[in-house]
């Protein structure tokens, strides 16, 4: 089965920017649905923005993106990358959650249209996936 990964940044709306309950709700639904759909990935939140990577089969990713685009807890979804991948970065996680590392904070502070953003995002995901694999 071909695997794909989508990485995006979005703006959290209202309570979803800081609230614990919306966060728990999002992680809970992600965990439940992504197990069902064999999707894996990671979600981070920093200063009112979400940074998420999801990986899996094309049809499941497209279905998820359809739900994400109508979710009013965030807006302005900016796809940083969407393409085939040789393997998953977060194989053990239906939806991992992590604090934003300094490199992500720096990336979000800059312009997302900067040509270096793709490489930055990839680096961040590889580093975080290694850190997560080390503690499990
Ligand atoms: C930033 C963000 C990330 C989300 N990530 C996922 C996800 O990975 N998987 C998922 O099923 N839902 C995710 N959701 C929630 C979906 O938008 C949607 O509410 C949910 O899939 C509906 O699930 P339900 O039909 O089981 O209630 C996310 C929502 C937000 C705001």
PDB file of C-alpha atoms and ligand atoms in Angstrom:
ATOM      1  CA  UNK A   1       0.000   0.000   0.000  1.00  0.00           C
ATOM      2  CA  UNK A   2       1.367   3.438  -0.922  1.00  0.00           C
ATOM      3  CA  UNK A   3       1.890   5.773   1.986  1.00  0.00           C
ATOM      4  CA  UNK A   4       1.524   9.543   1.956  1.00  0.00           C
ATOM      5  CA  UNK A   5       2.190  12.281   4.471  1.00  0.00           C
ATOM      6  CA  UNK A   6       0.432  15.629   4.767  1.00  0.00           C
ATOM      7  CA  UNK A   7       1.988  18.379   6.868  1.00  0.00           C
ATOM      8  CA  UNK A   8       0.098  21.592   7.533  1.00  0.00           C
ATOM      9  CA  UNK A   9      -0.131  24.625   9.764  1.00  0.00           C
ATOM     10  CA  UNK A  10      -3.464  26.185  10.729  1.00  0.00           C
ATOM     11  CA  UNK A  11      -4.726  28.991  12.944  1.00  0.00           C
ATOM     12  CA  UNK A  12      -6.564  27.827  16.051  1.00  0.00           C
ATOM     13  CA  UNK A  13      -9.915  29.554  16.576  1.00  0.00           C
ATOM     14  CA  UNK A  14     -11.258  30.772  19.935  1.00  0.00           C
ATOM     15  CA  UNK A  15     -10.807  28.427  22.867  1.00  0.00           C
ATOM     16  CA  UNK A  16      -8.998  25.885  20.667  1.00  0.00           C
ATOM     17  CA  UNK A  17      -5.975  28.200  20.737  1.00  0.00           C
ATOM     18  CA  UNK A  18      -5.268  27.677  24.423  1.00  0.00           C
ATOM     19  CA  UNK A  19      -7.971  25.538  26.038  1.00  0.00           C
ATOM     20  CA  UNK A  20      -7.228  22.137  27.479  1.00  0.00           C
ATOM     21  CA  UNK A  21     -10.704  20.734  26.767  1.00  0.00           C
ATOM     22  CA  UNK A  22     -10.672  21.365  23.009  1.00  0.00           C
ATOM     23  CA  UNK A  23      -7.185  19.874  22.922  1.00  0.00           C
ATOM     24  CA  UNK A  24      -8.317  16.717  24.730  1.00  0.00           C
ATOM     25  CA  UNK A  25     -11.335  16.489  22.462  1.00  0.00           C
ATOM     26  CA  UNK A  26      -9.210  16.767  19.300  1.00  0.00           C
ATOM     27  CA  UNK A  27      -6.633  14.235  20.494  1.00  0.00           C
ATOM     28  CA  UNK A  28      -9.410  11.872  21.614  1.00  0.00           C
ATOM     29  CA  UNK A  29     -11.217  11.957  18.241  1.00  0.00           C
ATOM     30  CA  UNK A  30      -7.899  11.681  16.396  1.00  0.00           C
ATOM     31  CA  UNK A  31      -6.857   8.658  18.394  1.00  0.00           C
ATOM     32  CA  UNK A  32     -10.198   6.922  17.829  1.00  0.00           C
ATOM     33  CA  UNK A  33     -10.600   7.684  14.134  1.00  0.00           C
ATOM     34  CA  UNK A  34      -6.965   7.332  13.149  1.00  0.00           C
ATOM     35  CA  UNK A  35      -6.737   3.859  14.688  1.00  0.00           C
ATOM     36  CA  UNK A  36      -9.759   2.900  12.607  1.00  0.00           C
ATOM     37  CA  UNK A  37      -8.245   4.451   9.453  1.00  0.00           C
ATOM     38  CA  UNK A  38      -4.653   3.296  10.038  1.00  0.00           C
ATOM     39  CA  UNK A  39      -3.464   6.884  10.118  1.00  0.00           C
ATOM     40  CA  UNK A  40      -0.537   7.979  12.272  1.00  0.00           C
ATOM     41  CA  UNK A  41       1.042  11.324  13.035  1.00  0.00           C
ATOM     42  CA  UNK A  42       1.691  14.118  15.430  1.00  0.00           C
ATOM     43  CA  UNK A  43      -0.086  17.288  16.530  1.00  0.00           C
ATOM     44  CA  UNK A  44       1.525  20.274  18.210  1.00  0.00           C
ATOM     45  CA  UNK A  45       0.087  23.611  19.229  1.00  0.00           C
ATOM     46  CA  UNK A  46       2.016  26.830  19.699  1.00  0.00           C
ATOM     47  CA  UNK A  47       0.822  30.405  20.177  1.00  0.00           C
ATOM     48  CA  UNK A  48      -2.533  29.878  18.551  1.00  0.00           C
ATOM     49  CA  UNK A  49      -1.381  27.679  15.717  1.00  0.00           C
ATOM     50  CA  UNK A  50      -1.566  23.964  15.014  1.00  0.00           C
ATOM     51  CA  UNK A  51       1.211  22.048  13.284  1.00  0.00           C
ATOM     52  CA  UNK A  52       0.159  18.565  12.252  1.00  0.00           C
ATOM     53  CA  UNK A  53       1.594  15.675  10.253  1.00  0.00           C
ATOM     54  CA  UNK A  54      -0.630  12.769   9.254  1.00  0.00           C
ATOM     55  CA  UNK A  55       0.480   9.712   7.330  1.00  0.00           C
ATOM     56  CA  UNK A  56      -1.371   6.811   5.783  1.00  0.00           C
ATOM     57  CA  UNK A  57      -3.284   5.750   2.687  1.00  0.00           C
ATOM     58  CA  UNK A  58      -4.409   8.447   0.226  1.00  0.00           C
ATOM     59  CA  UNK A  59      -8.121   7.749   0.596  1.00  0.00           C
ATOM     60  CA  UNK A  60      -8.009   7.952   4.397  1.00  0.00           C
ATOM     61  CA  UNK A  61      -5.934  11.135   4.332  1.00  0.00           C
ATOM     62  CA  UNK A  62      -8.285  12.795   1.846  1.00  0.00           C
ATOM     63  CA  UNK A  63     -11.278  11.869   3.981  1.00  0.00           C
ATOM     64  CA  UNK A  64      -9.570  13.323   7.065  1.00  0.00           C
ATOM     65  CA  UNK A  65      -8.666  16.528   5.216  1.00  0.00           C
ATOM     66  CA  UNK A  66     -12.329  16.860   4.266  1.00  0.00           C
ATOM     67  CA  UNK A  67     -13.292  16.738   7.946  1.00  0.00           C
ATOM     68  CA  UNK A  68     -10.470  19.079   8.940  1.00  0.00           C
ATOM     69  CA  UNK A  69     -11.531  21.689   6.386  1.00  0.00           C
ATOM     70  CA  UNK A  70     -14.978  21.955   7.966  1.00  0.00           C
ATOM     71  CA  UNK A  71     -13.756  21.977  11.577  1.00  0.00           C
ATOM     72  CA  UNK A  72     -14.379  25.446  13.005  1.00  0.00           C
ATOM     73  CA  UNK A  73     -11.783  25.029  15.742  1.00  0.00           C
ATOM     74  CA  UNK A  74      -9.181  26.079  13.218  1.00  0.00           C
ATOM     75  CA  UNK A  75      -8.940  28.049   9.988  1.00  0.00           C
ATOM     76  CA  UNK A  76      -6.486  28.990   7.254  1.00  0.00           C
ATOM     77  CA  UNK A  77      -5.050  25.509   6.712  1.00  0.00           C
ATOM     78  CA  UNK A  78      -1.725  25.938   4.932  1.00  0.00           C
ATOM     79  CA  UNK A  79      -0.388  22.705   3.450  1.00  0.00           C
ATOM     80  CA  UNK A  80       3.394  22.646   3.771  1.00  0.00           C
ATOM     81  CA  UNK A  81       3.845  19.280   2.090  1.00  0.00           C
ATOM     82  CA  UNK A  82       1.735  16.459   0.703  1.00  0.00           C
ATOM     83  CA  UNK A  83       3.413  13.540  -0.996  1.00  0.00           C
ATOM     84  CA  UNK A  84       4.465   9.895  -1.004  1.00  0.00           C
ATOM     85  CA  UNK A  85       6.745   8.640   1.754  1.00  0.00           C
ATOM     86  CA  UNK A  86       8.867   5.480   2.010  1.00  0.00           C
ATOM     87  CA  UNK A  87       7.834   4.823   5.601  1.00  0.00           C
ATOM     88  CA  UNK A  88       5.972   6.305   8.559  1.00  0.00           C
ATOM     89  CA  UNK A  89       7.732   8.648  10.991  1.00  0.00           C
ATOM     90  CA  UNK A  90       5.199   7.937  13.764  1.00  0.00           C
ATOM     91  CA  UNK A  91       4.376   4.242  13.335  1.00  0.00           C
ATOM     92  CA  UNK A  92       3.333   3.721  16.948  1.00  0.00           C
ATOM     93  CA  UNK A  93       1.097   6.775  17.270  1.00  0.00           C
ATOM     94  CA  UNK A  94      -2.472   7.230  16.015  1.00  0.00           C
ATOM     95  CA  UNK A  95      -1.908  10.877  16.959  1.00  0.00           C
ATOM     96  CA  UNK A  96       1.107  11.746  19.046  1.00  0.00           C
ATOM     97  CA  UNK A  97       1.155  15.043  20.897  1.00  0.00           C
ATOM     98  CA  UNK A  98       4.256  16.973  21.847  1.00  0.00           C
ATOM     99  CA  UNK A  99       5.393  20.371  23.028  1.00  0.00           C
ATOM    100  CA  UNK A 100       6.629  22.551  20.209  1.00  0.00           C
ATOM    101  CA  UNK A 101      10.426  22.265  19.990  1.00  0.00           C
ATOM    102  CA  UNK A 102      12.453  25.498  19.572  1.00  0.00           C
ATOM    103  CA  UNK A 103      12.911  24.788  15.838  1.00  0.00           C
ATOM    104  CA  UNK A 104       9.121  24.741  15.346  1.00  0.00           C
ATOM    105  CA  UNK A 105       8.715  27.973  17.306  1.00  0.00           C
ATOM    106  CA  UNK A 106      11.318  29.583  15.053  1.00  0.00           C
ATOM    107  CA  UNK A 107       9.628  28.242  11.929  1.00  0.00           C
ATOM    108  CA  UNK A 108       6.223  29.540  12.988  1.00  0.00           C
ATOM    109  CA  UNK A 109       7.697  32.944  13.820  1.00  0.00           C
ATOM    110  CA  UNK A 110       8.887  33.316  10.234  1.00  0.00           C
ATOM    111  CA  UNK A 111       7.134  33.315   6.876  1.00  0.00           C
ATOM    112  CA  UNK A 112       5.573  29.990   5.903  1.00  0.00           C
ATOM    113  CA  UNK A 113       6.106  30.773   2.234  1.00  0.00           C
ATOM    114  CA  UNK A 114       9.859  30.890   2.728  1.00  0.00           C
ATOM    115  CA  UNK A 115      11.436  28.205   0.496  1.00  0.00           C
ATOM    116  CA  UNK A 116      13.319  26.747   3.453  1.00  0.00           C
ATOM    117  CA  UNK A 117      10.120  25.915   5.371  1.00  0.00           C
ATOM    118  CA  UNK A 118       9.716  22.495   3.779  1.00  0.00           C
ATOM    119  CA  UNK A 119      13.176  21.375   4.840  1.00  0.00           C
ATOM    120  CA  UNK A 120      12.643  22.896   8.296  1.00  0.00           C
ATOM    121  CA  UNK A 121       9.362  21.037   8.754  1.00  0.00           C
ATOM    122  CA  UNK A 122      10.937  17.747   7.636  1.00  0.00           C
ATOM    123  CA  UNK A 123      13.832  18.203  10.035  1.00  0.00           C
ATOM    124  CA  UNK A 124      11.490  19.005  12.929  1.00  0.00           C
ATOM    125  CA  UNK A 125       9.384  15.908  12.249  1.00  0.00           C
ATOM    126  CA  UNK A 126      12.415  13.628  12.010  1.00  0.00           C
ATOM    127  CA  UNK A 127      13.856  15.020  15.256  1.00  0.00           C
ATOM    128  CA  UNK A 128      10.557  14.733  17.129  1.00  0.00           C
ATOM    129  CA  UNK A 129       9.898  11.220  15.824  1.00  0.00           C
ATOM    130  CA  UNK A 130      13.353  10.121  17.018  1.00  0.00           C
ATOM    131  CA  UNK A 131      12.727  11.658  20.436  1.00  0.00           C
ATOM    132  CA  UNK A 132       9.348   9.926  20.670  1.00  0.00           C
ATOM    133  CA  UNK A 133      10.756   6.573  19.577  1.00  0.00           C
ATOM    134  CA  UNK A 134      13.446   6.904  22.247  1.00  0.00           C
ATOM    135  CA  UNK A 135      10.953   7.198  25.098  1.00  0.00           C
ATOM    136  CA  UNK A 136       8.622   4.377  24.082  1.00  0.00           C
TER     137      UNK A 136
HETATM  138  C1  LIG B   1      -5.992  20.793  14.527  1.00  0.00           C
HETATM  139  C2  LIG B   1      -6.931  19.610  14.413  1.00  0.00           C
HETATM  140  C3  LIG B   1      -6.411  18.360  14.152  1.00  0.00           C
HETATM  141  C4  LIG B   1      -7.272  17.250  14.040  1.00  0.00           C
HETATM  142  N1  LIG B   1      -6.740  16.032  13.745  1.00  0.00           N
HETATM  143  C5  LIG B   1      -7.587  14.984  13.544  1.00  0.00           C
HETATM  144  C6  LIG B   1      -7.068  13.698  13.201  1.00  0.00           C
HETATM  145  O1  LIG B   1      -5.865  13.473  13.060  1.00  0.00           O
HETATM  146  N2  LIG B   1      -7.975  12.692  13.019  1.00  0.00           N
HETATM  147  C7  LIG B   1      -9.326  12.868  13.167  1.00  0.00           C
HETATM  148  O2  LIG B   1     -10.081  11.916  12.974  1.00  0.00           O
HETATM  149  N3  LIG B   1      -9.823  14.068  13.519  1.00  0.00           N
HETATM  150  C8  LIG B   1      -8.993  15.125  13.719  1.00  0.00           C
HETATM  151  N4  LIG B   1      -9.504  16.338  14.075  1.00  0.00           N
HETATM  152  C9  LIG B   1     -10.951  16.446  14.325  1.00  0.00           C
HETATM  153  C10 LIG B   1     -11.734  16.490  13.024  1.00  0.00           C
HETATM  154  O3  LIG B   1     -11.688  17.799  12.478  1.00  0.00           O
HETATM  155  C11 LIG B   1     -13.189  16.085  13.266  1.00  0.00           C
HETATM  156  O4  LIG B   1     -13.746  16.889  14.273  1.00  0.00           O
HETATM  157  C12 LIG B   1     -13.296  14.637  13.699  1.00  0.00           C
HETATM  158  O5  LIG B   1     -12.533  13.807  12.858  1.00  0.00           O
HETATM  159  C13 LIG B   1     -14.761  14.181  13.686  1.00  0.00           C
HETATM  160  O6  LIG B   1     -14.769  12.915  14.202  1.00  0.00           O
HETATM  161  P1  LIG B   1     -16.137  12.187  14.614  1.00  0.00           P
HETATM  162  O7  LIG B   1     -16.940  12.116  13.341  1.00  0.00           O
HETATM  163  O8  LIG B   1     -15.693  10.855  15.099  1.00  0.00           O
HETATM  164  O9  LIG B   1     -16.765  13.037  15.677  1.00  0.00           O
HETATM  165  C14 LIG B   1      -8.672  17.439  14.207  1.00  0.00           C
HETATM  166  C15 LIG B   1      -9.167  18.712  14.479  1.00  0.00           C
HETATM  167  C16 LIG B   1      -8.319  19.790  14.594  1.00  0.00           C
HETATM  168  C17 LIG B   1      -8.883  21.138  14.894  1.00  0.00           C
END
